[in-house]
Coordinates of C-alpha atoms and ligand atoms in Angstrom, one line a residue:
X24 CA 175.1 154.4 136.8
X25 CA 172.2 151.9 137.8
X26 CA 171.1 151.0 141.2
X27 CA 169.1 148.0 140.3
X28 CA 169.8 144.6 140.3
X29 CA 167.6 141.9 139.0
X30 CA 169.4 139.8 141.8
X31 CA 167.5 141.2 144.3
X32 CA 164.1 140.3 142.6
X33 CA 164.7 137.1 140.8
X34 CA 162.2 134.7 141.2
X35 CA 159.6 136.8 142.7
X36 CA 155.7 137.1 141.8
X37 CA 156.8 139.0 138.8
X38 CA 159.5 136.8 137.3
X39 CA 157.1 134.2 137.7
X40 CA 154.6 136.0 135.6
X41 CA 157.1 137.7 132.5
X42 CA 158.5 133.9 132.5
X43 CA 155.6 132.0 132.1
X44 CA 155.0 134.2 129.4
X45 CA 157.9 133.8 128.0
X46 CA 157.9 130.1 127.8
X47 CA 154.4 130.3 126.4
X48 CA 155.9 131.9 124.0
X49 CA 159.4 130.0 122.9
X50 CA 157.9 127.9 122.8
X51 CA 155.8 128.2 120.0
X52 CA 157.8 130.5 117.7
X53 CA 160.5 128.2 117.8
X54 CA 157.9 125.6 116.4
X55 CA 157.8 127.0 113.3
X56 CA 160.6 125.6 110.1
X57 CA 162.0 130.1 109.9
X58 CA 165.2 131.3 111.8
X59 CA 163.8 133.4 114.2
X60 CA 165.8 136.0 115.5
X61 CA 165.5 136.5 119.5
X62 CA 166.7 140.5 121.4
X63 CA 166.6 141.0 124.7
X64 CA 167.0 144.6 125.0
X65 CA 167.5 144.3 128.9
X66 CA 169.3 140.7 129.6
X67 CA 169.9 141.0 133.2
X68 CA 172.6 138.3 134.1
X69 CA 171.1 135.4 132.9
X70 CA 171.6 133.3 135.9
X71 CA 170.9 133.9 139.5
X72 CA 171.6 131.9 142.6
X73 CA 168.1 131.9 145.0
X74 CA 170.3 130.7 148.0
X75 CA 173.1 133.8 147.0
X76 CA 173.4 136.8 149.1
X77 CA 171.2 139.2 147.1
X78 CA 168.3 136.7 146.1
X79 CA 168.1 135.3 150.6
X80 CA 168.3 139.1 151.3
X81 CA 165.1 140.7 149.8
X82 CA 163.1 137.2 150.1
X83 CA 161.5 138.0 146.7
X84 CA 161.7 134.2 145.5
X85 CA 159.7 133.5 148.9
X86 CA 156.9 135.3 147.6
X87 CA 157.1 134.0 144.0
X88 CA 158.6 130.8 142.7
X89 CA 159.3 129.2 146.0
X90 CA 155.7 129.3 146.4
X91 CA 154.6 128.2 143.4
X92 CA 155.9 124.7 144.2
X93 CA 155.6 124.8 147.5
X94 CA 151.9 122.6 148.9
X95 CA 149.3 125.0 149.7
X96 CA 149.4 125.7 153.8
X97 CA 145.6 123.6 154.9
X98 CA 143.0 126.6 155.4
X99 CA 142.1 127.5 158.9
X100 CA 138.7 125.7 160.0
X101 CA 137.1 128.7 159.7
X102 CA 138.9 129.6 156.7
X103 CA 136.1 130.6 154.0
X104 CA 136.4 128.6 150.8
X105 CA 139.6 130.1 148.4
X106 CA 138.7 132.2 145.5
X107 CA 140.1 130.8 142.9
X108 CA 139.9 127.0 144.3
X109 CA 143.5 126.4 144.8
X110 CA 144.7 124.1 142.0
X111 CA 144.9 120.4 141.9
X112 CA 147.0 120.0 139.1
X113 CA 149.1 122.7 137.3
X114 CA 148.4 124.1 134.1
X115 CA 150.3 123.6 131.0
X116 CA 152.1 126.5 131.0
X117 CA 153.3 126.4 134.3
X118 CA 154.3 123.3 133.8
X119 CA 156.4 124.1 131.7
X120 CA 158.5 127.1 133.5
X121 CA 159.0 124.4 136.1
X122 CA 160.7 122.4 133.6
X123 CA 163.1 125.2 132.4
X124 CA 164.0 125.6 136.4
X125 CA 164.0 121.5 136.0
X126 CA 166.9 121.1 133.8
X127 CA 168.8 123.6 135.6
X128 CA 168.6 122.0 138.9
X129 CA 169.0 118.0 138.7
X130 CA 168.7 117.8 141.7
X131 CA 165.3 119.5 142.4
X132 CA 163.8 118.0 139.0
X133 CA 164.6 114.3 141.7
X134 CA 162.9 115.4 144.8
X135 CA 160.8 118.7 143.6
X136 CA 162.0 120.1 146.6
X137 CA 161.8 124.1 147.2
X138 CA 165.1 123.6 148.9
X139 CA 166.8 122.0 146.1
X140 CA 165.6 125.4 143.7
X141 CA 169.0 126.6 143.7
X142 CA 169.7 128.4 140.1
X143 CA 167.3 130.5 138.6
X144 CA 167.7 131.1 135.1
X145 CA 166.8 134.7 133.3
X146 CA 165.2 135.2 130.1
X147 CA 168.8 134.9 128.5
X148 CA 169.1 131.2 129.7
X149 CA 165.2 130.8 129.1
X150 CA 165.4 131.8 125.7
X151 CA 168.3 130.0 124.7
X152 CA 166.7 126.4 126.2
X153 CA 164.3 126.7 123.5
X154 CA 166.5 127.9 120.5
X155 CA 167.1 125.0 117.7
X156 CA 169.9 125.6 115.4
X157 CA 168.8 128.1 112.9
X158 CA 167.5 130.8 116.0
X159 CA 169.8 133.4 116.9
X160 CA 169.9 135.1 120.5
X161 CA 171.0 138.9 120.5
X162 CA 171.2 140.0 124.3
X163 CA 171.6 143.4 125.7
X164 CA 172.8 144.7 129.4
X165 CA 173.9 148.0 129.9
X166 CA 175.4 147.4 133.8
X167 CA 179.1 146.9 133.9
X168 CA 178.6 143.5 136.8
X169 CA 175.8 141.9 135.3
X170 CA 177.2 142.4 131.9
X171 CA 180.2 140.7 133.1
X172 CA 178.0 138.0 134.6
X173 CA 175.9 137.8 131.6
X174 CA 178.8 137.3 129.0
X175 CA 180.3 135.1 131.9
X176 CA 177.8 132.4 131.9
X177 CA 176.8 132.1 127.6
X178 CA 180.1 131.3 127.5
X179 CA 180.1 128.3 130.1
X180 CA 177.3 127.0 127.2
X181 CA 179.2 127.0 124.5
X182 CA 176.6 127.9 121.7
X183 CA 179.6 130.1 119.7
X184 CA 177.4 132.8 117.7
X185 CA 174.7 131.3 117.6
X186 CA 174.1 133.5 121.2
X187 CA 175.6 137.5 121.1
X188 CA 176.4 139.4 124.2
X189 CA 176.5 143.6 124.3
X190 CA 177.1 145.7 126.9
X191 CA 175.1 148.7 124.4
X192 CA 171.7 150.3 125.1
X193 CA 169.1 148.2 124.5
X194 CA 166.4 151.1 123.8
X195 CA 169.4 152.2 121.0
X196 CA 170.2 149.2 119.1
X197 CA 167.2 147.4 118.3
X198 CA 166.5 149.5 115.5
X199 CA 169.6 147.7 113.2
X200 CA 168.3 144.2 113.9
X201 CA 164.9 145.3 112.5
X202 CA 163.8 144.1 110.2
X203 CA 166.4 140.7 111.2
X204 CA 167.4 138.7 107.6
X205 CA 163.8 135.8 108.3
X206 CA 161.4 137.9 109.0
X207 CA 160.6 136.4 111.8
X208 CA 162.1 137.9 115.4
X209 CA 160.6 138.4 119.0
X210 CA 161.6 140.9 121.0
X211 CA 161.9 140.9 124.4
X212 CA 161.8 144.1 126.6
X213 CA 162.0 144.4 130.8
X214 CA 163.9 147.5 131.8
X215 CA 164.0 148.1 135.9
X216 CA 162.5 151.4 135.2
X217 CA 164.6 152.7 137.9
X218 CA 164.6 155.6 135.9
X219 CA 161.3 157.6 135.1
X220 CA 161.8 158.1 131.1
X221 CA 162.4 154.0 130.3
X222 CA 158.4 154.5 130.3
X223 CA 158.7 157.1 127.0
X224 CA 161.4 155.1 126.2
X225 CA 159.4 151.5 126.1
X226 CA 157.0 153.4 123.9
X227 CA 159.3 155.4 121.6
X228 CA 161.3 152.1 121.0
X229 CA 158.0 149.7 120.2
X230 CA 156.4 152.9 118.3
X231 CA 159.8 152.7 116.2
X232 CA 160.4 148.8 116.1
X233 CA 156.7 148.2 114.6
X234 CA 157.2 151.0 111.9
X235 CA 160.4 148.8 110.6
X236 CA 159.1 145.4 111.0
X237 CA 154.9 145.0 111.7
X238 CA 154.8 141.9 112.1
X239 CA 157.8 140.7 114.6
X240 CA 156.1 139.8 118.3
X241 CA 156.9 142.7 120.8
X242 CA 156.9 141.9 124.1
X243 CA 157.3 144.1 127.2
X244 CA 157.2 143.7 131.3
X245 CA 156.1 146.9 133.2
X246 CA 155.1 147.0 136.6
X247 CA 151.6 147.7 138.0
X248 CA 152.5 151.0 140.9
X249 CA 150.6 154.2 141.5
X250 CA 152.7 156.4 139.2
X251 CA 151.3 157.9 136.2
X252 CA 153.7 156.7 133.8
X253 CA 153.6 153.1 134.7
X254 CA 149.8 153.3 134.4
X255 CA 149.9 155.0 130.6
X256 CA 152.1 152.4 129.4
X257 CA 149.5 149.7 129.2
X258 CA 147.4 151.9 127.5
X259 CA 149.8 153.7 125.0
X260 CA 151.1 150.1 123.8
X261 CA 147.7 149.4 123.0
X262 CA 146.9 152.3 121.2
X263 CA 150.0 152.0 119.1
X264 CA 148.6 148.3 118.2
X265 CA 145.2 149.2 117.7
X266 CA 147.0 152.2 115.3
X267 CA 149.2 149.8 113.6
X268 CA 146.1 147.0 112.5
X269 CA 148.0 144.6 114.7
X270 CA 146.9 142.3 117.4
X271 CA 148.0 141.9 121.1
X272 CA 147.7 140.8 124.7
X273 CA 147.5 142.3 128.1
X274 CA 148.1 139.6 130.9
X275 CA 148.5 141.5 134.5
X276 CA 149.3 139.6 138.6
X277 CA 148.0 141.9 141.3
X278 CA 150.0 139.5 144.7
X279 CA 148.7 142.1 147.4
X280 CA 147.3 145.7 147.2
X281 CA 149.0 148.4 146.5
X282 CA 147.8 150.5 149.9
X283 CA 150.1 152.0 151.8
X284 CA 149.4 150.5 155.2
X285 CA 151.2 151.8 159.4
X286 CA 152.7 149.4 162.1
X287 CA 151.9 149.7 165.6
X288 CA 155.3 152.0 165.9
X289 CA 153.1 154.3 163.0
X290 CA 155.7 154.0 160.6
X291 CA 154.2 153.8 157.1
X292 CA 154.5 149.7 155.5
X293 CA 155.7 150.3 151.5
X294 CA 153.9 147.4 150.3
X295 CA 157.3 146.6 147.4
X296 CA 155.9 145.8 143.8
X297 CA 152.3 144.6 144.6
X298 CA 151.5 143.8 140.5
X299 CA 152.7 143.9 137.0
X300 CA 151.9 142.9 133.5
X301 CA 153.0 141.4 130.3
X302 CA 152.0 143.8 127.1
X303 CA 152.6 141.7 123.7
X304 CA 152.2 143.0 120.2
X305 CA 151.4 139.7 117.8
X306 CA 151.2 137.1 120.3
X307 CA 150.8 133.6 120.0
X308 CA 147.6 132.6 118.3
X309 CA 148.2 130.1 121.6
X310 CA 149.2 132.8 124.0
X311 CA 145.6 133.1 125.6
X312 CA 144.6 130.0 126.5
X313 CA 147.8 129.4 127.9
X314 CA 147.6 132.4 130.3
X315 CA 143.7 132.0 130.8
X316 CA 144.5 127.9 132.6
X317 CA 147.5 129.2 133.9
X318 CA 147.3 132.8 135.4
X319 CA 144.1 131.9 138.1
X320 CA 146.9 129.3 139.7
X321 CA 149.3 131.9 139.8
X322 CA 146.5 134.3 142.2
X323 CA 146.0 130.7 144.2
X324 CA 149.1 129.7 144.9
X325 CA 151.2 133.6 145.3
X326 CA 147.9 135.9 146.4
X327 CA 148.4 137.4 149.7
X328 CA 145.3 139.1 150.5
X329 CA 141.9 139.5 148.5
X330 CA 143.4 142.0 146.6
X331 CA 145.1 139.1 144.5
X332 CA 143.3 139.3 141.1
X333 CA 144.5 138.8 137.6
X334 CA 143.7 140.2 133.8
X335 CA 143.8 139.4 130.6
X336 CA 142.4 141.0 127.4
X337 CA 142.9 141.1 124.3
X338 CA 141.9 142.6 120.7
X339 CA 143.3 142.9 117.1
Ligands
SAM406 N1 165.5 140.2 131.2 C1 165.9 140.2 133.0 C2 164.9 138.7 133.4 O1 163.5 138.6 133.1 O2 166.0 137.9 133.5 C3 166.6 141.2 133.9 C4 166.1 142.4 133.2 S1 166.3 143.1 134.6 C5 164.6 143.6 135.3 C6 166.7 145.0 133.8 C7 167.9 144.8 132.7 O3 168.0 146.1 132.7 C8 169.1 145.7 134.1 O4 170.2 144.3 134.2 C9 169.8 146.7 133.9 O5 170.9 147.0 134.1 C10 169.4 146.8 132.6 N2 169.4 147.7 131.9 C11 168.7 148.8 132.2 N3 168.8 150.1 131.5 C12 169.0 149.2 130.3 C13 169.5 149.6 128.4 N4 169.0 150.8 128.1 N5 169.9 148.7 128.0 C14 170.6 147.4 128.5 N6 170.2 147.2 129.6 C15 170.2 148.0 130.2

């Protein structure tokens, strides 16, 4: 069984990129009159406590969402000017992200203080917040504990059959939902990549999905780490989109160097996840402009060293 639990990582810098992008897409896609089917192939537990054991132990939210909402520490008197310049006002996409957090954390909504941000929404709760009555959300999660948490969290929403939760392999089931009844769908594929074969499964699953339903919006999160499969994944997705004649967008956020370092005792220190990306096939036409404003601010707020940067490419 898998050891990955998203609770250890909830609210980290990858979640900031992932969920800001997801919100920008959901906001646009749910404005149309025709029903949208949202399929989340790797849903996680749905909600996470930022003051819970897992999240507090890892402390990853401290370098992610909690840093985003904290005021920037003043630069040292002799420091060089920050590049990019720190944000005065958050970009609309980041404000939308904070509004989603505020909807779940009333005290945080009132005070804006990090200490009051206690509940962090995973992708299912983000997607659900944007659905209108005609839309459907289909969630898949394999881990028995996370599946149970997800099912319980969703049940509490009392939304009936609009949101379904299944303990099935998200890669396998996707094909059975494409094309969707009203021919509008967004698929979010967010594996943990703890098994090397996840990379190949993502490419194969997306290739099959685009063949079955070419006009769907497909969103893949991927880690940027020194591993050939990880390096190849966005390239493979780009090739797939280009060959299928579909538009695409690739956004990435790097917060620190990926180099191994050593401590004073000569022990090797692994940097943890330094960067990640979101690859979108058939992105909303508004997404590029949304991210163009938000990404430099993510770098300014979350960057940990001089390697902090962002990427934003698109085509088709
Ligand atoms: N999408 C979630 C979010 O943004 O809040 C986080 C998902 S987490 C990165 C990946 C999840 O996929 C884990 O909870 C893991 O148990 C689950 N998982 C792994 N392989 C799976 C598969 N083949 N099908 C469905 N879920 C899977």
